[in-house]
mmCIF file of C-alpha atoms in Angstrom:
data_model
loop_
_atom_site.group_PDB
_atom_site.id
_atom_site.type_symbol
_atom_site.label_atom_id
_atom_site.label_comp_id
_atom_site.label_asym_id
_atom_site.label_seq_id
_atom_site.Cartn_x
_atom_site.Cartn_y
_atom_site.Cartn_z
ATOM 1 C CA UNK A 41 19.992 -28.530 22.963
ATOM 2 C CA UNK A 42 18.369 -26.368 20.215
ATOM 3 C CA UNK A 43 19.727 -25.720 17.267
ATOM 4 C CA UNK A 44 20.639 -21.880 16.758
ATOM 5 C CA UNK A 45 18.827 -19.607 14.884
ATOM 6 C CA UNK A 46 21.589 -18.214 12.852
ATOM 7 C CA UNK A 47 21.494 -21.589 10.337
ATOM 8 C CA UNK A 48 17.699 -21.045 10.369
ATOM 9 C CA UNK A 49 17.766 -17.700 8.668
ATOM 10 C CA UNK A 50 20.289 -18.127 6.499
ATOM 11 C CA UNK A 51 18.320 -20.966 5.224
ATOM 12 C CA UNK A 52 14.940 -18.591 5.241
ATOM 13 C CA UNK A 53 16.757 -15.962 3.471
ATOM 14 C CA UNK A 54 17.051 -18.470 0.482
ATOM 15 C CA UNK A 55 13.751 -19.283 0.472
ATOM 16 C CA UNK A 56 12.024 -16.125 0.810
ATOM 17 C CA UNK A 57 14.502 -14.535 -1.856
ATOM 18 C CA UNK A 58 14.148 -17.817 -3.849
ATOM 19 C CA UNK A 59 17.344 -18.046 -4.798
ATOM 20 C CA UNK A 60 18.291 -21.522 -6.649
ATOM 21 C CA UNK A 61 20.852 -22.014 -4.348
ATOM 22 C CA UNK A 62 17.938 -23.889 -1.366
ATOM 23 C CA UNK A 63 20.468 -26.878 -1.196
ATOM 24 C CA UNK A 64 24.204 -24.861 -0.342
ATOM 25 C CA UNK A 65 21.941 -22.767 1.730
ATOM 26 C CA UNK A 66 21.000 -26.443 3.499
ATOM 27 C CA UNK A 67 25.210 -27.530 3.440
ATOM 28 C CA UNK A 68 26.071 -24.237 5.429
ATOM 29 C CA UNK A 69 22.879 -24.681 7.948
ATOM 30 C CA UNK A 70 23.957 -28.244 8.564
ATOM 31 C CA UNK A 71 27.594 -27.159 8.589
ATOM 32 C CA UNK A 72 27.292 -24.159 11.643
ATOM 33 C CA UNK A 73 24.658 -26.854 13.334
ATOM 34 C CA UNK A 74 27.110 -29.654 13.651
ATOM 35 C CA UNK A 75 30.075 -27.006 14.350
ATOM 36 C CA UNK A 76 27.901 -26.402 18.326
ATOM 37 C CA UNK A 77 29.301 -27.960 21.630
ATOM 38 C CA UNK A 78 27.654 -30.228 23.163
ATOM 39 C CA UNK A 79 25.764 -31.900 20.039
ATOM 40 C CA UNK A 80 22.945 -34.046 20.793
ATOM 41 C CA UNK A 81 23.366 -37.211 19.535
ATOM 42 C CA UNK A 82 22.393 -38.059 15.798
ATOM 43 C CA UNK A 83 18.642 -39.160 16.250
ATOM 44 C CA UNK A 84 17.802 -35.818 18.093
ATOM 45 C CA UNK A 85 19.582 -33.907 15.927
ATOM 46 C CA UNK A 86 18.106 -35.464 12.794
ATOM 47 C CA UNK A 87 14.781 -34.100 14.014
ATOM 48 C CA UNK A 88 15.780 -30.826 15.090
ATOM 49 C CA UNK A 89 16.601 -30.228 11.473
ATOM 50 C CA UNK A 90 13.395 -32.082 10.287
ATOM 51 C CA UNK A 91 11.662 -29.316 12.775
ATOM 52 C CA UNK A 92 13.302 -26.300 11.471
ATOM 53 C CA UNK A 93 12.843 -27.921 8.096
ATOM 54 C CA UNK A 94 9.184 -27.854 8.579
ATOM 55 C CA UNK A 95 9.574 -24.243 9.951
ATOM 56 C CA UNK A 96 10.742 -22.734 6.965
ATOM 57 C CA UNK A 97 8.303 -24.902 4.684
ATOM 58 C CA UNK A 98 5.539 -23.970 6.457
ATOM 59 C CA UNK A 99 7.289 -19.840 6.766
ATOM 60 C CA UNK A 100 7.461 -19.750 3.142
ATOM 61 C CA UNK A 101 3.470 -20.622 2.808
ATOM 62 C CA UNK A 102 2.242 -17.895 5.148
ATOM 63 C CA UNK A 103 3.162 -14.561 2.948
ATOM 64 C CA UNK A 104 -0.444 -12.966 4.228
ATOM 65 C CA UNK A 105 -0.073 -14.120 7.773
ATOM 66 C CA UNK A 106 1.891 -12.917 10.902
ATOM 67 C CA UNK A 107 4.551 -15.722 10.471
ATOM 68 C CA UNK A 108 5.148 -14.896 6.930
ATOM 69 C CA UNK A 109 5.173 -10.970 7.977
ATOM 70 C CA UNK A 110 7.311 -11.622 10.774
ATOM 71 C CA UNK A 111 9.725 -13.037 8.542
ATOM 72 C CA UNK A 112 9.959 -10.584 6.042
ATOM 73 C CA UNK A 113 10.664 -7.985 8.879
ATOM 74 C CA UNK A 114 13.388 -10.176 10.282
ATOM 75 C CA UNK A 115 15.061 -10.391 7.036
ATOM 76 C CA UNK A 116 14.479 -6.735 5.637
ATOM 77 C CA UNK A 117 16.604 -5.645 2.718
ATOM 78 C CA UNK A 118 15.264 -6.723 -0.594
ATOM 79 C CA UNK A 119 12.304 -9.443 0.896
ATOM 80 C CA UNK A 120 10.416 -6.509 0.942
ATOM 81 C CA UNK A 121 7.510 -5.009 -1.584
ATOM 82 C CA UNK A 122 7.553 -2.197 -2.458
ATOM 83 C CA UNK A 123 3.778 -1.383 -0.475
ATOM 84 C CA UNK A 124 4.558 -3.456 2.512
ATOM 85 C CA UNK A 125 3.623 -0.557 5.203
ATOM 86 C CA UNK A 126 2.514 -3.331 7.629
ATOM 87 C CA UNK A 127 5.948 -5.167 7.117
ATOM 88 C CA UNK A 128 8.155 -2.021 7.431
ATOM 89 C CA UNK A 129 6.058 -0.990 10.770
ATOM 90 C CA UNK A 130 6.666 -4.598 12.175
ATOM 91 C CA UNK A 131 10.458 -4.218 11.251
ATOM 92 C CA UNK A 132 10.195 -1.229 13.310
ATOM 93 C CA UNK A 133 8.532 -2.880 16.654
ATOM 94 C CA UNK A 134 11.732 -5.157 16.396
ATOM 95 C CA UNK A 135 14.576 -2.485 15.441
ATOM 96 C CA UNK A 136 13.272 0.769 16.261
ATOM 97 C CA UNK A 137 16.528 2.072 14.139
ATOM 98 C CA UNK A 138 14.736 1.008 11.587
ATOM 99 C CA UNK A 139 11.541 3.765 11.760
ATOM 100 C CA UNK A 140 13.531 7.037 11.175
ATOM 101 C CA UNK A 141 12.957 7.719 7.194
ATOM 102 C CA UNK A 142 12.134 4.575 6.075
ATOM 103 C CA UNK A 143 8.744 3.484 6.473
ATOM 104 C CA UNK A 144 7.248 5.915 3.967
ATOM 105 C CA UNK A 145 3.846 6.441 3.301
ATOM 106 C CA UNK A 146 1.356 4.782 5.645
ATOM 107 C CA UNK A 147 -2.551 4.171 5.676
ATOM 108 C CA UNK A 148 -3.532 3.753 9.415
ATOM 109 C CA UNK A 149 -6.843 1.790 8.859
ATOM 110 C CA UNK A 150 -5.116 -1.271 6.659
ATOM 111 C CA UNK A 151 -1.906 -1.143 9.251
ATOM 112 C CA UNK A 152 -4.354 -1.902 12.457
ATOM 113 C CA UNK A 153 -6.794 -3.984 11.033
ATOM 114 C CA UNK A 154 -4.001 -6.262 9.844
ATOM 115 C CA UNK A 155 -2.223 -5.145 13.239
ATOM 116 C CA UNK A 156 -5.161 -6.477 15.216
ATOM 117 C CA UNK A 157 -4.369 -10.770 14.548
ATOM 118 C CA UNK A 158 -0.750 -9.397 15.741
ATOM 119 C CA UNK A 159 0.439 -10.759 19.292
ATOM 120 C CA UNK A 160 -1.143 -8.289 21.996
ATOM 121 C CA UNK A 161 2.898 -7.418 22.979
ATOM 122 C CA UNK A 162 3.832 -6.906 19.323
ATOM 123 C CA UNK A 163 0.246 -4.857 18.384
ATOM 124 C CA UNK A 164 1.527 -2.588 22.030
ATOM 125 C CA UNK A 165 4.822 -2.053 20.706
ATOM 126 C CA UNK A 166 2.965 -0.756 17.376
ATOM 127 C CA UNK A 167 0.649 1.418 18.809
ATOM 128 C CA UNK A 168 2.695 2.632 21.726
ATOM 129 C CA UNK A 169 6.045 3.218 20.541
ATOM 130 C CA UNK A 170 5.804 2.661 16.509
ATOM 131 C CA UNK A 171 2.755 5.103 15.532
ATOM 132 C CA UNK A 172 3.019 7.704 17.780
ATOM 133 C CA UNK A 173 6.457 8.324 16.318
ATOM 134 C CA UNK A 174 4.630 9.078 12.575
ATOM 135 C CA UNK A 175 0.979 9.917 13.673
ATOM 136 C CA UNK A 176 1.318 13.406 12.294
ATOM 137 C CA UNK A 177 2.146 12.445 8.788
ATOM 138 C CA UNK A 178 -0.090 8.858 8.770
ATOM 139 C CA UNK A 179 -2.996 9.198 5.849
ATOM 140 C CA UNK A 180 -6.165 8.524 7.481
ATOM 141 C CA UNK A 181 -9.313 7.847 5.273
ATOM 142 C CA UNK A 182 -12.504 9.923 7.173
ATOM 143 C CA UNK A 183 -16.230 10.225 5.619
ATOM 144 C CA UNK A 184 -15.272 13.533 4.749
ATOM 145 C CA UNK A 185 -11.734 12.058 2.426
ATOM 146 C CA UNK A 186 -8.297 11.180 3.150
ATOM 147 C CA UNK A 187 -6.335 13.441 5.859
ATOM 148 C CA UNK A 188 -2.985 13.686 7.414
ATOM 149 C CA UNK A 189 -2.772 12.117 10.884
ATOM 150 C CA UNK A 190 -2.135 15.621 12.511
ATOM 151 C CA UNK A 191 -5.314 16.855 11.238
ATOM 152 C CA UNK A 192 -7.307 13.886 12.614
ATOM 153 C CA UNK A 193 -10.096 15.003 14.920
ATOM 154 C CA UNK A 194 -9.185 12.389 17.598
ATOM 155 C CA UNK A 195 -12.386 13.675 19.968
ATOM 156 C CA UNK A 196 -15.338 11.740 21.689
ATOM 157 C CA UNK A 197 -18.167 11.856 23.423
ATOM 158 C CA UNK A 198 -16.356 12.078 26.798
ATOM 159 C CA UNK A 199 -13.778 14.496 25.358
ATOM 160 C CA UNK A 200 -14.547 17.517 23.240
ATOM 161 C CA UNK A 201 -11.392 18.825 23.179
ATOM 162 C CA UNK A 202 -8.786 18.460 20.408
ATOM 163 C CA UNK A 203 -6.284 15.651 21.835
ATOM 164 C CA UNK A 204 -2.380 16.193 21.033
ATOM 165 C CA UNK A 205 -0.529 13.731 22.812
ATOM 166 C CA UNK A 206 0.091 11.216 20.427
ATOM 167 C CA UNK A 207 0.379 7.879 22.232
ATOM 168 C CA UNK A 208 -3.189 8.530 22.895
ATOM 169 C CA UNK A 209 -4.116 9.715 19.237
ATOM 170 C CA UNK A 210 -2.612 6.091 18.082
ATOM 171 C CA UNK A 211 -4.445 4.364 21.189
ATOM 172 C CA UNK A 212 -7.855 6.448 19.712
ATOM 173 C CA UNK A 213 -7.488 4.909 16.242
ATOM 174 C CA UNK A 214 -7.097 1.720 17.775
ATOM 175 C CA UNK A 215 -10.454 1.780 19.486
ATOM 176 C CA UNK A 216 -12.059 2.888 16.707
ATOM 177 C CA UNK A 217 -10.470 -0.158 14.783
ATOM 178 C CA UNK A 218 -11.475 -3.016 17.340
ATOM 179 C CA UNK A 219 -15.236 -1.462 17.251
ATOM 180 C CA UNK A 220 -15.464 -2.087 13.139
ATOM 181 C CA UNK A 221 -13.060 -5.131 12.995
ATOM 182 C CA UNK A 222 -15.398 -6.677 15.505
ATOM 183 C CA UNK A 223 -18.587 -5.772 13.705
ATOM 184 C CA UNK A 224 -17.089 -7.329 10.676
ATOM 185 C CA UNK A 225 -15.977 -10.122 12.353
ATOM 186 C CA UNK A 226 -18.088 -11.173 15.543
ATOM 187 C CA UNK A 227 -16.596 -14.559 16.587
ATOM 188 C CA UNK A 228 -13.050 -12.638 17.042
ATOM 189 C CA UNK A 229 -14.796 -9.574 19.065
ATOM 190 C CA UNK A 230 -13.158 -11.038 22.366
ATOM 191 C CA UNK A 231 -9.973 -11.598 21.262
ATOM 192 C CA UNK A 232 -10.051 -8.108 19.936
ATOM 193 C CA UNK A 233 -11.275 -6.428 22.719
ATOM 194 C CA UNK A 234 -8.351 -8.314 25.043
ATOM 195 C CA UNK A 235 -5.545 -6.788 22.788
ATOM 196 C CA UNK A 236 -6.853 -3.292 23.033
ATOM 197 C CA UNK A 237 -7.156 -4.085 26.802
ATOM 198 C CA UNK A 238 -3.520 -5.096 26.871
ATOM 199 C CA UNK A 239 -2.753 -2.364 24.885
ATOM 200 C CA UNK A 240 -4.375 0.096 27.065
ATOM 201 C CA UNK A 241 -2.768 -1.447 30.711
ATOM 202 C CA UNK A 242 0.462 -1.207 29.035
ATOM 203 C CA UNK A 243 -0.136 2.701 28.331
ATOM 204 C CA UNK A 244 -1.310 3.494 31.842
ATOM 205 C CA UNK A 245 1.862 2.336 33.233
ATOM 206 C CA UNK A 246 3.353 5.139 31.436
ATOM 207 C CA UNK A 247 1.358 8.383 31.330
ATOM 208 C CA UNK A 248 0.882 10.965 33.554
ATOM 209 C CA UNK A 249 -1.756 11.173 35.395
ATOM 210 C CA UNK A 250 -3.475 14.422 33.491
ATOM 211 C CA UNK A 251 -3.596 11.916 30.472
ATOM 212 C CA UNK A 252 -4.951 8.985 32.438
ATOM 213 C CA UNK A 253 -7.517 11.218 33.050
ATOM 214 C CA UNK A 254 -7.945 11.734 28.934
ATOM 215 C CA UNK A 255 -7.201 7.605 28.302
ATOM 216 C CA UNK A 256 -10.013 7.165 31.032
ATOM 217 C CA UNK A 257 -12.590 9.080 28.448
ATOM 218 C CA UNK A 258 -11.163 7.483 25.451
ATOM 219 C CA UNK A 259 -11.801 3.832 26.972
ATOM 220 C CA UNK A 260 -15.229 4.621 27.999
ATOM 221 C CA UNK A 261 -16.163 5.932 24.812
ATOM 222 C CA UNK A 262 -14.852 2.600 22.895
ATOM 223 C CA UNK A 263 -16.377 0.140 25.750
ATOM 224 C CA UNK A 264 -20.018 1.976 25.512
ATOM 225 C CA UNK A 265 -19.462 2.038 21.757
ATOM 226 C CA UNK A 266 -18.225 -1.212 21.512
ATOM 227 C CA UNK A 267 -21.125 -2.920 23.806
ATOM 228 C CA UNK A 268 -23.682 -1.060 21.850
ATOM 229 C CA UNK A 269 -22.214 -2.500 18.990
ATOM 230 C CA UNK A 270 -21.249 -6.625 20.064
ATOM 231 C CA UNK A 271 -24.195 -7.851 22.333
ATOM 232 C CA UNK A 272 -22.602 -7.920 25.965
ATOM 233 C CA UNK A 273 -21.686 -12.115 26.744
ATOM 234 C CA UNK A 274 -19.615 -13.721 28.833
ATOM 235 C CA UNK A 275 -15.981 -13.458 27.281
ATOM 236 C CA UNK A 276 -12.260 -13.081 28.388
ATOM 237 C CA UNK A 277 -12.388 -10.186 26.599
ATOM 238 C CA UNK A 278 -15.519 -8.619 28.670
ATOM 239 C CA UNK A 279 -13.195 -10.202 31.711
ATOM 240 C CA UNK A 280 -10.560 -8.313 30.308
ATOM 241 C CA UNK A 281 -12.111 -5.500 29.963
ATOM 242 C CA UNK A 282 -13.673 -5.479 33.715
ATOM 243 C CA UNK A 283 -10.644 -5.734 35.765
ATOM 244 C CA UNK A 284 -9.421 -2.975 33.249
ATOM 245 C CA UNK A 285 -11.687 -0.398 34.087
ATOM 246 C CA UNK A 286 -11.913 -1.259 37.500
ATOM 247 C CA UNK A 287 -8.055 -0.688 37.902
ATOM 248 C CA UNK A 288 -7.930 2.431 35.858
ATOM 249 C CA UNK A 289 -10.850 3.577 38.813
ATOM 250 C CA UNK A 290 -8.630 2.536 41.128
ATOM 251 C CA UNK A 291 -5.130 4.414 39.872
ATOM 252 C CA UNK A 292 -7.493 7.347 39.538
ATOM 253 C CA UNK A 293 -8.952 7.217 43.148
ATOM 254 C CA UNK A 294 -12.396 6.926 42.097
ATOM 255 C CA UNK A 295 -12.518 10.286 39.983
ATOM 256 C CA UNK A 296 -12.959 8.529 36.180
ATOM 257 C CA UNK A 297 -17.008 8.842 36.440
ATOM 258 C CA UNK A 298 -16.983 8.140 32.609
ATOM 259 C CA UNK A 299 -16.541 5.023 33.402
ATOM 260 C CA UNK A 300 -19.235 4.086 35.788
ATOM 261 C CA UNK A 301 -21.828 3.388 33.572
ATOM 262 C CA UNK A 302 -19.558 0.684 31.426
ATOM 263 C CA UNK A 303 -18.138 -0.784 34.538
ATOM 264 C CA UNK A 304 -21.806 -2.041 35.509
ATOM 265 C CA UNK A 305 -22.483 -3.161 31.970
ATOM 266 C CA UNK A 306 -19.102 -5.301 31.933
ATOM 267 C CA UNK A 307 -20.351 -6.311 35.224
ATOM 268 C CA UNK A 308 -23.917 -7.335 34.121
ATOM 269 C CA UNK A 309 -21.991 -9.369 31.221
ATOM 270 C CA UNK A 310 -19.744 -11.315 33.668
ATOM 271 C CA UNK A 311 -22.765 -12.383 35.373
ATOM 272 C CA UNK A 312 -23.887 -14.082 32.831
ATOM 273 C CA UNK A 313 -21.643 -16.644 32.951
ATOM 274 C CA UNK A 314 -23.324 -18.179 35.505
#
């Protein structure tokens, strides 16, 4: 009994485009709605529109947000500026057609931070599928200047060996972007450390088991980095966390040492709680 979507973007398109044609847009939306079988009767159907109505008010209002990036990606074309990286990489985690030679030039560090108040599913789709697609040619800021994403040293203190795959480059730079986003802003540490933790279960479902073994030095590089850097408290994202580690132990029979010493720290945390 819900009104289709089809009517609803039409009637976004106008507004994001701001054409000064809001009120056909509003005849044809009210025109395909009342063409659908089954039509509620008039009171419900007077506040699905009022609903959708509010939808697109509130849409239009939320250009820096995820709703108002969301719909920008949805609608493509011309809605777009002309530096909307984040927007074009978003357009790509819902059309993938959409990544081959027309993203252009990307900055990593603005795409993730902004990436991070993303839905975990959407932010895994972007680091996962989206990124590793362009890592090579992504411009990366370093202390030492700006470099290309293939010449990003993507080592830690677990691994000091050049890393090439680059599902686990992109997964790297995500760490690295939870540990300052969550310095910079502490109340949303948990919430950032449960999307790299959903990012990171959705990964080992699909590498190998030599680069579990690399993802396993990765993660306990960020969680003892990220620990030493957000005081250790009872969170869903030190939950999170916690069961990950423990199952990455687990799908690695026991053999990811590296992560030993963060398991008993996320362990120590949980306790807390009590």
């Amino acid at each position: 009994e819900r009104a289709p979507l089809a009517p609803l973007v039409l009637s976004l398109a106008e507004v994001v485009s701001e054409e000064p044609l809001a009120e056909d847009a509003l005849v044809m939306w009210l025109n395909i709605a009342t063409g659908i079988k089954d039509l509620p009767e008039a009171a419900t159907l007077q506040r699905h529109i009022n609903m959708h109505l509010a939808r697109i008010a509130v849409a239009a209002e939320s250009a820096t947000g995820y709703a108002g990036q969301l719909l920008q990606a949805a609608l493509g074309g011309s809605t777009l500026d002309k530096d909307s990286s984040v927007v074009r990489l978003l357009a790509a985690c819902l059309n993938p057609q959409r990544l081959a030679g027309q993203v252009g030039k990307v900055e990593l560090w603005p795409v993730l931070s902004t990436a991070l108040w993303w839905p975990a599913r959407r932010l895994s789709q972007l680091v996962l599928n989206v990124l590793p697609e362009i890592f090579t040619e992504l411009k990366v800021l370093t202390p030492n200047g700006y470099v290309k994403g293939g010449r990003l040293d993507c080592s830690s203190k677990f691994l000091d060996f050049g890393v090439r795959l680059p599902v686990l480059r992109s997964i790297h730079c995500l760490y690295c972007c939870v540990v300052a986003q969550s310095i910079q802003y502490p109340s949303e540490a948990s919430n950032f450390l449960r999307s790299a933790c959903e990012v990171t279960r959705n990964a080992v479902g699909s590498l190998k088991v030599a680069s579990l073994q690399c993802l396993s030095g990765h993660l306990a590089a960020f969680l003892s980095t990220f620990l030493d850097a957000v005081p250790p408290s009872p969170s869903p994202g030190m939950r999170a966390a916690l069961l990950l580690v423990q199952s990455l132990r687990r799908k690695l029979g026991g053999k990811a040492d590296c992560l030993s010493p963060v398991e008993n720290q996320l362990k120590f945390a949980a306790s807390q709680s009590a």
